PDB file of C-alpha atoms and ligand atoms in Angstrom:
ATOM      1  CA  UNK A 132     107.383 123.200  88.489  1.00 51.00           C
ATOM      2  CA  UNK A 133     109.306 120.552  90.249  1.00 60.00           C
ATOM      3  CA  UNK A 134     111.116 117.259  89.050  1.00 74.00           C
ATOM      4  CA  UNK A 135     109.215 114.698  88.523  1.00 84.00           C
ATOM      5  CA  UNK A 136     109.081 112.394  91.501  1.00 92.00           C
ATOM      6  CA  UNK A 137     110.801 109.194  91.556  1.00 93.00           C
ATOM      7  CA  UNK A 138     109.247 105.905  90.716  1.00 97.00           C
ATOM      8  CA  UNK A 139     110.461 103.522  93.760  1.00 98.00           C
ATOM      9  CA  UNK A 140     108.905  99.339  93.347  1.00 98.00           C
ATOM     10  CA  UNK A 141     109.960  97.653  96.515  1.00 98.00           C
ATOM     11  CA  UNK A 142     109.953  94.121  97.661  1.00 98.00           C
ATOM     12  CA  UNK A 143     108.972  93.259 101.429  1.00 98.00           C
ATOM     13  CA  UNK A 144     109.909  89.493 101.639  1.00 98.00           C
ATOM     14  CA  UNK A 145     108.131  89.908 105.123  1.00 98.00           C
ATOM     15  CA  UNK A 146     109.075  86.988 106.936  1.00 98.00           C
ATOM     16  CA  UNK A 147     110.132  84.811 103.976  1.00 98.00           C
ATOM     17  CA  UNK A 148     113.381  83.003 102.610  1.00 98.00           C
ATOM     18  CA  UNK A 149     115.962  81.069 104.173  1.00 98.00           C
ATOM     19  CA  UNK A 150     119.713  81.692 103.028  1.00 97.00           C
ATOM     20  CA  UNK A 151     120.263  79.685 100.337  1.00 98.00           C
ATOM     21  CA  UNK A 152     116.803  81.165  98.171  1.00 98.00           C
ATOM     22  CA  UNK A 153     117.751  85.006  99.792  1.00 98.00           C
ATOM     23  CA  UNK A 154     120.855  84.587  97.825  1.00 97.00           C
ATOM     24  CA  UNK A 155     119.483  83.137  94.385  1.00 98.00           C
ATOM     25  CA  UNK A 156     116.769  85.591  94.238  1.00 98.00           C
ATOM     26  CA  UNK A 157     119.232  88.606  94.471  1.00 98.00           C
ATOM     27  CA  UNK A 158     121.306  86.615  92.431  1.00 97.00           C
ATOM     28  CA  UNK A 159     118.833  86.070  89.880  1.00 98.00           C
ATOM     29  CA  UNK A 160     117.221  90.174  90.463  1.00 98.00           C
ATOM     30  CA  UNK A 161     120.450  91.401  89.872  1.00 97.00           C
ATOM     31  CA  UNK A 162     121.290  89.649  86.884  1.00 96.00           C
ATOM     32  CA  UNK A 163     118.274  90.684  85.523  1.00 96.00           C
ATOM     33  CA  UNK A 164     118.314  93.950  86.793  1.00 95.00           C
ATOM     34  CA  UNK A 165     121.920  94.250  84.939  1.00 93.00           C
ATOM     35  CA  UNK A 166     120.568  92.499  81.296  1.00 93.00           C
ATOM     36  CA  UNK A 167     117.342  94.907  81.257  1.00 92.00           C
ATOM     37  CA  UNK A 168     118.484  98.007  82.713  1.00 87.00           C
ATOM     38  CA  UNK A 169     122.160  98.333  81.565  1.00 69.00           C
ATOM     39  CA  UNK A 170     122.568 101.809  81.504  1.00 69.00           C
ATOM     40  CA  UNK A 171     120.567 102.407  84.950  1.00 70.00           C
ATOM     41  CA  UNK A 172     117.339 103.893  85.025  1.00 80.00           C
ATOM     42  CA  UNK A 173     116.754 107.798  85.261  1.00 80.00           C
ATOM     43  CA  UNK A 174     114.109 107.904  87.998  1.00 92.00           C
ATOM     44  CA  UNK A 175     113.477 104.470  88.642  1.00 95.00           C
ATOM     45  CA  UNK A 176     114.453 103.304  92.146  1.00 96.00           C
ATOM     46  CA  UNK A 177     113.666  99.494  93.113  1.00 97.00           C
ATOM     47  CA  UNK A 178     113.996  98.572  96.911  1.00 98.00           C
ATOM     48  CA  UNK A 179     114.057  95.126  98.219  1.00 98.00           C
ATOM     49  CA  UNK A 180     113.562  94.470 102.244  1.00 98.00           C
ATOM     50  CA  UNK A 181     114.456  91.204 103.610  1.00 98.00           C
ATOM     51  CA  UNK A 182     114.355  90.013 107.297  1.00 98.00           C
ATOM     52  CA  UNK A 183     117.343  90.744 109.480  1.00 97.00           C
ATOM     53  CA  UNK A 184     118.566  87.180 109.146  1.00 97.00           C
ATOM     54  CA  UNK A 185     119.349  88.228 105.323  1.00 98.00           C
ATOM     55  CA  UNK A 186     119.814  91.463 105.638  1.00 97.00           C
ATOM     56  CA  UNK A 187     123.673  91.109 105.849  1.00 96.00           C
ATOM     57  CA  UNK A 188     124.040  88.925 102.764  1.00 96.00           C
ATOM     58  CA  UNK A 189     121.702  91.224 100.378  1.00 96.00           C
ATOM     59  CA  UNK A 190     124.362  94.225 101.544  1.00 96.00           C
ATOM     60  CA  UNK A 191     127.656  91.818 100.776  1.00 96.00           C
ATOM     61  CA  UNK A 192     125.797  91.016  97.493  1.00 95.00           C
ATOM     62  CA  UNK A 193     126.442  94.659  96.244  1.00 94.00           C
ATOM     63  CA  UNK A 194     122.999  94.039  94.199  1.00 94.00           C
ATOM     64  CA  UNK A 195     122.069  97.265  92.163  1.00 94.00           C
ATOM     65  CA  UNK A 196     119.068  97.862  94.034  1.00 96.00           C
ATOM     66  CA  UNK A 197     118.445  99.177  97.790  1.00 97.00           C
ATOM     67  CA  UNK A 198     118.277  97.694 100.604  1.00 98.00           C
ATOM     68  CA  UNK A 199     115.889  98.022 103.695  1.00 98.00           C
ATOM     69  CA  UNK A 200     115.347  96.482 106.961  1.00 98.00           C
ATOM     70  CA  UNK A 201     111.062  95.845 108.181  1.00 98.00           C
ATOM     71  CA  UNK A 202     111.797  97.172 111.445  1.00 98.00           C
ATOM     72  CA  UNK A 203     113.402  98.718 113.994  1.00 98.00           C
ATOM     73  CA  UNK A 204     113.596  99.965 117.690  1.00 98.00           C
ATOM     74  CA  UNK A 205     113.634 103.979 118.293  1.00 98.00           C
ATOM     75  CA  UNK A 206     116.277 103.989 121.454  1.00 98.00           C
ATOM     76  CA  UNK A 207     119.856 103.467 119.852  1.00 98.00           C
ATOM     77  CA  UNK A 208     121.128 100.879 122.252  1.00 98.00           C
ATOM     78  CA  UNK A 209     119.670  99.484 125.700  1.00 98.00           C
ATOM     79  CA  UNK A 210     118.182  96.296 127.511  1.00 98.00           C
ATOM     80  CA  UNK A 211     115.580  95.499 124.495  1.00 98.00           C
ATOM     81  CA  UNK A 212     115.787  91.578 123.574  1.00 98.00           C
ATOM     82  CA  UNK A 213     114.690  90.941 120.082  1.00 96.00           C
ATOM     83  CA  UNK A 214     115.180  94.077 119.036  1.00 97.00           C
ATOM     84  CA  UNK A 215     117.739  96.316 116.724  1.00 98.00           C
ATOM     85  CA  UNK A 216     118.516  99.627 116.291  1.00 98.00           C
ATOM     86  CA  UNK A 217     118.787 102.528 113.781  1.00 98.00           C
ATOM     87  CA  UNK A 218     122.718 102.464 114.256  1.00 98.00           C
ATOM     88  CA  UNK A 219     122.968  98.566 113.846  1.00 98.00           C
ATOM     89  CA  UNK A 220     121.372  98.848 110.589  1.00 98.00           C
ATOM     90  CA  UNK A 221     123.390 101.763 109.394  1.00 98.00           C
ATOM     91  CA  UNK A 222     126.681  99.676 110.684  1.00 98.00           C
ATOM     92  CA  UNK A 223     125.222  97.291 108.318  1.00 97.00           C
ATOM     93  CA  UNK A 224     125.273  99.771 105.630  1.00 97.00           C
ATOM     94  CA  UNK A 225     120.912  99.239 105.502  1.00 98.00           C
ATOM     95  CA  UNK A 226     120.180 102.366 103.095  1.00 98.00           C
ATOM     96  CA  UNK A 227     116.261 102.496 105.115  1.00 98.00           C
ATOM     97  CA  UNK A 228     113.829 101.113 106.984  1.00 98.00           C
ATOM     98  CA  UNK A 229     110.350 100.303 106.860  1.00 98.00           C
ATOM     99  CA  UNK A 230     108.051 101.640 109.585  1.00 98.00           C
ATOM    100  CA  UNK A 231     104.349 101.500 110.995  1.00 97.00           C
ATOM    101  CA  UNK A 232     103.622  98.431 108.541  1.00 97.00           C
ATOM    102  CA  UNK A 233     100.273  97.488 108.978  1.00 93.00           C
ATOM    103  CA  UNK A 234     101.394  93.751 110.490  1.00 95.00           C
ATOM    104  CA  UNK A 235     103.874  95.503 112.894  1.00 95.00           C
ATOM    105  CA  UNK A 236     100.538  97.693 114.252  1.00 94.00           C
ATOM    106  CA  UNK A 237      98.193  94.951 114.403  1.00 92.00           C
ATOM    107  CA  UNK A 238     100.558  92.071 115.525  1.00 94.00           C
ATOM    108  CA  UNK A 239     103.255  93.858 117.323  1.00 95.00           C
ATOM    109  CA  UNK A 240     101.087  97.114 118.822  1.00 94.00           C
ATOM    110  CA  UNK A 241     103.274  99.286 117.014  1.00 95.00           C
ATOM    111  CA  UNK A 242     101.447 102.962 117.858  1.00 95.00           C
ATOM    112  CA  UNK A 243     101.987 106.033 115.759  1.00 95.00           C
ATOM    113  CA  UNK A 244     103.527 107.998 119.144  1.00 95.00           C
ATOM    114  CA  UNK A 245     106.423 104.990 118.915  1.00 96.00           C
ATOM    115  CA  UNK A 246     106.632 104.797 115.022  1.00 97.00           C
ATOM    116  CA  UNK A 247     107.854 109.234 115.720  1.00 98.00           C
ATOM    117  CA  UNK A 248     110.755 108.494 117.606  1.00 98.00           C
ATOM    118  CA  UNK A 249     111.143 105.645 115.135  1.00 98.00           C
ATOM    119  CA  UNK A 250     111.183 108.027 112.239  1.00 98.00           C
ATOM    120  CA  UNK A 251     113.582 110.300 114.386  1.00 98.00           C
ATOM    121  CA  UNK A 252     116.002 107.912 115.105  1.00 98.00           C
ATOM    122  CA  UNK A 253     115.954 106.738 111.822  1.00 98.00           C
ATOM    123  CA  UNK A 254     117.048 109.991 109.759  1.00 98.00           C
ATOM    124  CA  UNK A 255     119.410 110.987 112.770  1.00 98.00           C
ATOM    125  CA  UNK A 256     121.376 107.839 111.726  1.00 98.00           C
ATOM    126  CA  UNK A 257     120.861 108.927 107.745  1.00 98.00           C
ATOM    127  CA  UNK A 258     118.230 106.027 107.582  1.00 98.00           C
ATOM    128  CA  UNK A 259     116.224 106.232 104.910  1.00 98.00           C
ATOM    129  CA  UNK A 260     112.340 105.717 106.691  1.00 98.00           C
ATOM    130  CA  UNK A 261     109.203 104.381 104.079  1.00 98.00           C
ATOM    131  CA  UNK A 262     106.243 105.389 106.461  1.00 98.00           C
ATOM    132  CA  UNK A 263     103.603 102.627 105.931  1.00 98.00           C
ATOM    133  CA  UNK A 264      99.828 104.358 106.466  1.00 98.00           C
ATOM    134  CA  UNK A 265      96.481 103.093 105.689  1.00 97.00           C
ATOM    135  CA  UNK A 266      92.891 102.192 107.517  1.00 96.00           C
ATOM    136  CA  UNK A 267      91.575  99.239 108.067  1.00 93.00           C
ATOM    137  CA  UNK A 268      88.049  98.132 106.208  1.00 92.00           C
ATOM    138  CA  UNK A 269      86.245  99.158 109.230  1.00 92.00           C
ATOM    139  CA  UNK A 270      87.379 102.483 109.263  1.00 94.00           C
ATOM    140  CA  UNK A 271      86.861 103.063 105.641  1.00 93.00           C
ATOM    141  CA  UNK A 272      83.047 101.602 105.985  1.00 91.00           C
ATOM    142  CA  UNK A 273      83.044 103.987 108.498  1.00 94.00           C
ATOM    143  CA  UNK A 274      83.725 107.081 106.138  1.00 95.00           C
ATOM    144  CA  UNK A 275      86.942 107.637 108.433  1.00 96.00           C
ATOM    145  CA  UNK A 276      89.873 106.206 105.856  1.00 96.00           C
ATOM    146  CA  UNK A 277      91.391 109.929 105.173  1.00 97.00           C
ATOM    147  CA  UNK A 278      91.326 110.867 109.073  1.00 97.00           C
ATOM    148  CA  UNK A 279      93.079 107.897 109.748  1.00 97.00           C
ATOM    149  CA  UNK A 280      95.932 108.424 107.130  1.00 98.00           C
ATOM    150  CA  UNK A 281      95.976 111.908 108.222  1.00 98.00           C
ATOM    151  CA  UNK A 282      96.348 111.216 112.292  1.00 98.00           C
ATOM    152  CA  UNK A 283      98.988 108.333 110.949  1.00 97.00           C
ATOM    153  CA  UNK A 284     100.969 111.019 109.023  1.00 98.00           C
ATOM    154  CA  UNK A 285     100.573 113.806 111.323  1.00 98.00           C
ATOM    155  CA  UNK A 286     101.847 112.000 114.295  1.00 97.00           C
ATOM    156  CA  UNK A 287     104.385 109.974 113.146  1.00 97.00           C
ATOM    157  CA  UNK A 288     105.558 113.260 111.387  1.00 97.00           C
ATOM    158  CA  UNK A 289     105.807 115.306 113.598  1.00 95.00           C
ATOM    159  CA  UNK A 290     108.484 118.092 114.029  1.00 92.00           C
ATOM    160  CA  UNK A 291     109.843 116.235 110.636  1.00 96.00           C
ATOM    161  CA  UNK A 292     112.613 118.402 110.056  1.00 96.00           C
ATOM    162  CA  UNK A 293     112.449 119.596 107.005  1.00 93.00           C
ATOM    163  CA  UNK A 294     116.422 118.836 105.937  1.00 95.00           C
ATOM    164  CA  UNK A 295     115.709 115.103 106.084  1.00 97.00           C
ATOM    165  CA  UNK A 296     112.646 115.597 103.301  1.00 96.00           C
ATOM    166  CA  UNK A 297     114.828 114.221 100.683  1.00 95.00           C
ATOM    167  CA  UNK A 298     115.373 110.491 103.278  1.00 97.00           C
ATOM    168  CA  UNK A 299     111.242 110.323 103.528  1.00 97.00           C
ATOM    169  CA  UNK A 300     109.547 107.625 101.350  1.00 98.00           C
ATOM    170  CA  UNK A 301     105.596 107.102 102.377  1.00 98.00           C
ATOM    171  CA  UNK A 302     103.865 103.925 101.276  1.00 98.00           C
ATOM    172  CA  UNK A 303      99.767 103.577 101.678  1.00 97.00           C
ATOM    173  CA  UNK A 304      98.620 100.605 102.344  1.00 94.00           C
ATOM    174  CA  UNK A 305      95.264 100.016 103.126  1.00 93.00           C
ATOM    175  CA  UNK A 306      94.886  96.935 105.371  1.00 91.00           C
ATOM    176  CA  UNK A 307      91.594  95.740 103.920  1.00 89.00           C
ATOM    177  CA  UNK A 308      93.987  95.260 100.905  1.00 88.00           C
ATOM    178  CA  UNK A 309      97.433  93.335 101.991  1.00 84.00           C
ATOM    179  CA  UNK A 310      97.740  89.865 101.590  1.00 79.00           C
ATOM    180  CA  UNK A 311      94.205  89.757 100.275  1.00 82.00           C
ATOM    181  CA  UNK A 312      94.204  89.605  97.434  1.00 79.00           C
ATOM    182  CA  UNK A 313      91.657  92.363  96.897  1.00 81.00           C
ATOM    183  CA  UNK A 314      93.175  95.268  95.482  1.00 82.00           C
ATOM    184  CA  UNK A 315      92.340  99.338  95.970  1.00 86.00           C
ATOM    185  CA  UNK A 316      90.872 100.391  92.664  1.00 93.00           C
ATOM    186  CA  UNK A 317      92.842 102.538  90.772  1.00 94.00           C
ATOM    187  CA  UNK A 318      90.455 105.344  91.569  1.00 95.00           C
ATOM    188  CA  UNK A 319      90.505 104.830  95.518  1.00 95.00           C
ATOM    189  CA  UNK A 320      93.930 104.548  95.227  1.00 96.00           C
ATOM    190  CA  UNK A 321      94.420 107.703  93.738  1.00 97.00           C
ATOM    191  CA  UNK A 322      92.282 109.615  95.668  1.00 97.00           C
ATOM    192  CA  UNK A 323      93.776 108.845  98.916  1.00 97.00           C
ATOM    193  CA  UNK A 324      97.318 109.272  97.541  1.00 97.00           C
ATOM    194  CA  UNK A 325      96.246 113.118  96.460  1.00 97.00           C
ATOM    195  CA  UNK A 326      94.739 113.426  99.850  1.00 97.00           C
ATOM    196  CA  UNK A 327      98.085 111.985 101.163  1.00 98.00           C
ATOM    197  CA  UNK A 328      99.653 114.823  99.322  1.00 97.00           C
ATOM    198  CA  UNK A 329      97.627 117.224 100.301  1.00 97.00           C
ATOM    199  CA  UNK A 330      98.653 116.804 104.119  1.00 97.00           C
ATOM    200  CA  UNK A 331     102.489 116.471 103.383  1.00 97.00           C
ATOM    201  CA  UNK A 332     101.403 119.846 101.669  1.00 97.00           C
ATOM    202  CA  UNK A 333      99.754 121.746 104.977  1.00 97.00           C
ATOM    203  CA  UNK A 334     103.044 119.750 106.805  1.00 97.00           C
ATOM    204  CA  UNK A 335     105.846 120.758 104.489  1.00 96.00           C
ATOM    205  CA  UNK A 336     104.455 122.835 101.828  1.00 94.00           C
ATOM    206  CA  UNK A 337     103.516 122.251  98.232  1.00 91.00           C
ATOM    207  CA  UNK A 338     107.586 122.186  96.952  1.00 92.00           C
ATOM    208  CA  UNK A 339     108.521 119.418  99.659  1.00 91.00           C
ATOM    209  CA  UNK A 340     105.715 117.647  99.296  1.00 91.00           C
ATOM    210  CA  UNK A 341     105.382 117.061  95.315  1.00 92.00           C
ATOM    211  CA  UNK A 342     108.855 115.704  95.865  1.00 93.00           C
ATOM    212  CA  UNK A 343     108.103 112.548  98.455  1.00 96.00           C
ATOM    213  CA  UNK A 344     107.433 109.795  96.827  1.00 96.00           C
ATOM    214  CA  UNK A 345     104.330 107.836  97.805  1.00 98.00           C
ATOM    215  CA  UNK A 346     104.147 104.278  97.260  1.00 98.00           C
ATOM    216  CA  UNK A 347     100.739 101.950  96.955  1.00 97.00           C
ATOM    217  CA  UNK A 348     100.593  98.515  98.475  1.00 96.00           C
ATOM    218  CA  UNK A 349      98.312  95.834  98.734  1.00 93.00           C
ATOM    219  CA  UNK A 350      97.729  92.949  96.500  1.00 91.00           C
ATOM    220  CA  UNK A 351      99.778  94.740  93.512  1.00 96.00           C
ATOM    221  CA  UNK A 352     101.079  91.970  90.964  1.00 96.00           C
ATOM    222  CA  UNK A 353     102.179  91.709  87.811  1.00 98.00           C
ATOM    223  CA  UNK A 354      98.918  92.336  86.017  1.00 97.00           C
ATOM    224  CA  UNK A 355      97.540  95.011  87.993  1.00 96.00           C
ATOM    225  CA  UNK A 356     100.561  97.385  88.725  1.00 97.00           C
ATOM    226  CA  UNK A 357     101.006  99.541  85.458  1.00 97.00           C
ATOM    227  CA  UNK A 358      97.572 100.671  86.163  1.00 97.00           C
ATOM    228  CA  UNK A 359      98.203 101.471  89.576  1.00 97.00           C
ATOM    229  CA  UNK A 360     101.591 102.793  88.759  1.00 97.00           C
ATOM    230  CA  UNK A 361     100.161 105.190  86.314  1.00 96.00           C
ATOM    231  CA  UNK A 362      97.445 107.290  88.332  1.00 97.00           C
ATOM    232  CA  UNK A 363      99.140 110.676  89.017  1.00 95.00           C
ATOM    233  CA  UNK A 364     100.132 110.258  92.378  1.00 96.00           C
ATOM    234  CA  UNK A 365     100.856 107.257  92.374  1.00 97.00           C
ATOM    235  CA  UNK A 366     104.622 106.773  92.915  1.00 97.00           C
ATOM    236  CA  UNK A 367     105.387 102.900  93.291  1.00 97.00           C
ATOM    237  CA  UNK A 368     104.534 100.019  94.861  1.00 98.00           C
ATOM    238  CA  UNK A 369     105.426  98.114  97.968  1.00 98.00           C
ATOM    239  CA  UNK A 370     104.754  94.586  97.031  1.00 98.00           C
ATOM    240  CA  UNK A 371     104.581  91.334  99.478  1.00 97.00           C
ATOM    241  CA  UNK A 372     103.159  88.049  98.013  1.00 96.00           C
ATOM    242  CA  UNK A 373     103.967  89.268  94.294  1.00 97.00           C
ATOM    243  CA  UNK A 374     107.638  90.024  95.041  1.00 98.00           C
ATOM    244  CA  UNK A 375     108.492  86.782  96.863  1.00 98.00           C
ATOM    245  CA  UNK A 376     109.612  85.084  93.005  1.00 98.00           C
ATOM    246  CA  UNK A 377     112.080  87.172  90.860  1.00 98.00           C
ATOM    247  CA  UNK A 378     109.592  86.280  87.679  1.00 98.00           C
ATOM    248  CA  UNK A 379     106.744  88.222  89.007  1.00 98.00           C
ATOM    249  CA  UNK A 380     108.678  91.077  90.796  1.00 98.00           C
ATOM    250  CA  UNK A 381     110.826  92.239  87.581  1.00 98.00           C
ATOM    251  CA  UNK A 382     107.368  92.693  85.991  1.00 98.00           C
ATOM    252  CA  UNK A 383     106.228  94.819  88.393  1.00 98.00           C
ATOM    253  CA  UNK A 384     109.373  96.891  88.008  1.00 98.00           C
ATOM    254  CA  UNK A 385     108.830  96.535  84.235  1.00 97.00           C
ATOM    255  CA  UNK A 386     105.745  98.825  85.210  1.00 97.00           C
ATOM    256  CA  UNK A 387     107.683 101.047  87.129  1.00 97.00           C
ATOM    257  CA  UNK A 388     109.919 101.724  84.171  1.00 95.00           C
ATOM    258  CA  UNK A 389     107.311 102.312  81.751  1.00 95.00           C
ATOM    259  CA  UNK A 390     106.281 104.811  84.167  1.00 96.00           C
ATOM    260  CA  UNK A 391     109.059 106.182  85.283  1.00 94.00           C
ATOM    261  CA  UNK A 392     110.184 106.597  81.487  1.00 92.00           C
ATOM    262  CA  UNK A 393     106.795 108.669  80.995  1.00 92.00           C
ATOM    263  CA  UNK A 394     107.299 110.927  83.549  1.00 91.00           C
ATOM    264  CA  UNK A 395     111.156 111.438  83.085  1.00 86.00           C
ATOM    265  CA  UNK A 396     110.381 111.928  79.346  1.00 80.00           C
ATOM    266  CA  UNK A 397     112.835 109.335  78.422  1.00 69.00           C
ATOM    267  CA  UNK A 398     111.916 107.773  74.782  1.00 58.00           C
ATOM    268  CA  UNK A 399     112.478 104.220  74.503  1.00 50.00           C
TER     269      UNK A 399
HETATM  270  P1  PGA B 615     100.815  92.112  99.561  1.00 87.15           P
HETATM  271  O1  PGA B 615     101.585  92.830 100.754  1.00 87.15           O
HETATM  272  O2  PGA B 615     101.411  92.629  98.281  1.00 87.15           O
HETATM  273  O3  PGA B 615     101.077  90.641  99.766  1.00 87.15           O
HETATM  274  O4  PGA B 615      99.377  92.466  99.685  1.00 87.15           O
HETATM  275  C1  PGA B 615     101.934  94.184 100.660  1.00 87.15           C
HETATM  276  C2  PGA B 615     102.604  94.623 101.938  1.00 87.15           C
HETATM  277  O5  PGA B 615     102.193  94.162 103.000  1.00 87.15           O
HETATM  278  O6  PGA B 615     103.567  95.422 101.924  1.00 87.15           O
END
């Protein structure tokens, strides 16, 4: 039997906070982080992403949590305006990435073919990539929500090598749920995350797979999340609106440590 997998809560501030509030919320995380947690937190991980424009401060801050970028290009360099690359993040020292987000696909026509050489470029530069999958409400009305996640994963997956396993974070996110407020029960939730294991399974095999850890988002908050958080293969949660103020996000880690104490069989 394998370790238990890592509980990872992460924060996508989307595109949220000037300077000034970037630096009092990691101020404020961290200080909280440091007063709860004080002798760290055996398998607890907690992400935060900001935009690029704060990306560079949250890294100077030395915060005790990671720190992702929402985006990025797949070529390394070239005549792309707007854009940045896997190596301009890891310059930044940017411990991941998040691709394939649900807002990127529909607003940006991010397609799974792109979001591969994303993922490659991403662990060739020892990026850490959070794959974001999920259907829209139309596909799951449809009956077609598992072959959605499955053509998402299988794509953007493919010829994963298997030495960058340990790098891969997956978050599901089913659209019908972000920003919504209406949240995946517990039950759908868990369902699709065992199917979501299941294909890591047929891609990687049983061992890899039980080690990735797979994230839920969509309209997780404070009083929702230890429920989600505690369905079997449920890993995490990727959080938007609910981790935009300090106060509601270090409950939803709170969660995550309960969790994460279960599983590790830490007593309190
Ligand atoms: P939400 O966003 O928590 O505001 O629904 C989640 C996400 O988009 O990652």
């Amino acid at each position: 039997m394998s370790d238990p997998r890592r509980v990872v809560v992460a924060a996508n501030w989307k595109m949220h906070k000037l300077r000034a509030d970037a630096l009092e919320y990691i101020h404020d995380l961290s200080t909280w982080i440091d007063d709860t947690m004080s002798d760290g937190e055996p398998g607890l991980e907690v992400v935060v992403a900001p935009p690029f424009t704060t990306l560079e401060l949250a890294v100077e801050a030395k915060a005790p949590f990671s720190i992702f970028a929402q985006n990025m290009h797949q070529a390394d360099q070239g005549a792309y305006t707007g854009e940045v690359s896997a190596p301009m993040l890891k310059d930044m020292s940017i411990e991941g990435v998040l691709l394939g987000h649900s807002e990127r696909r529909q607003y940006f026509g991010e397609t799974d073919e792109a979001l591969a050489e994303k993922v490659h470029s991403a662990i060739g530069f020892g990026l850490a990539p959070m794959l974001c999958v999920g259907e829209t409400n139309d596909q799951r009305k449809a009956g077609k929500a598992e072959e959605v996640v499955r053509g998402q994963l299988e794509t953007a997956l493919a010829e994963y090598p298997a030495e960058a396993l340990p790098l891969l974070y997956v978050a599901y996110e089913p659209v019908w749920a972000i920003g919504t407020g209406e949240t995946a029960t517990p039950d759908i939730a868990q369902q699709m995350h065992a199917e979501i294991r299941l294909i890591l399974a047929e891609m990687f095999g049983g061992d890899e797979a039980g080690r990735i850890s797979v994230l839920y988002g969509g309209s997780v908050k404070p009083d929702n999340a230890l429920e989600l958080l505690s369905c079997p293969d449920i890993d995490g949660a990727l959080v938007g609106g609910a981790a935009l103020e300090v106060d509601s996000f270090s409950r939803i880690i709170e969660a995550g440590r309960e969790v994460a104490k279960l599983r590790h069989g830490v007593t309190a």
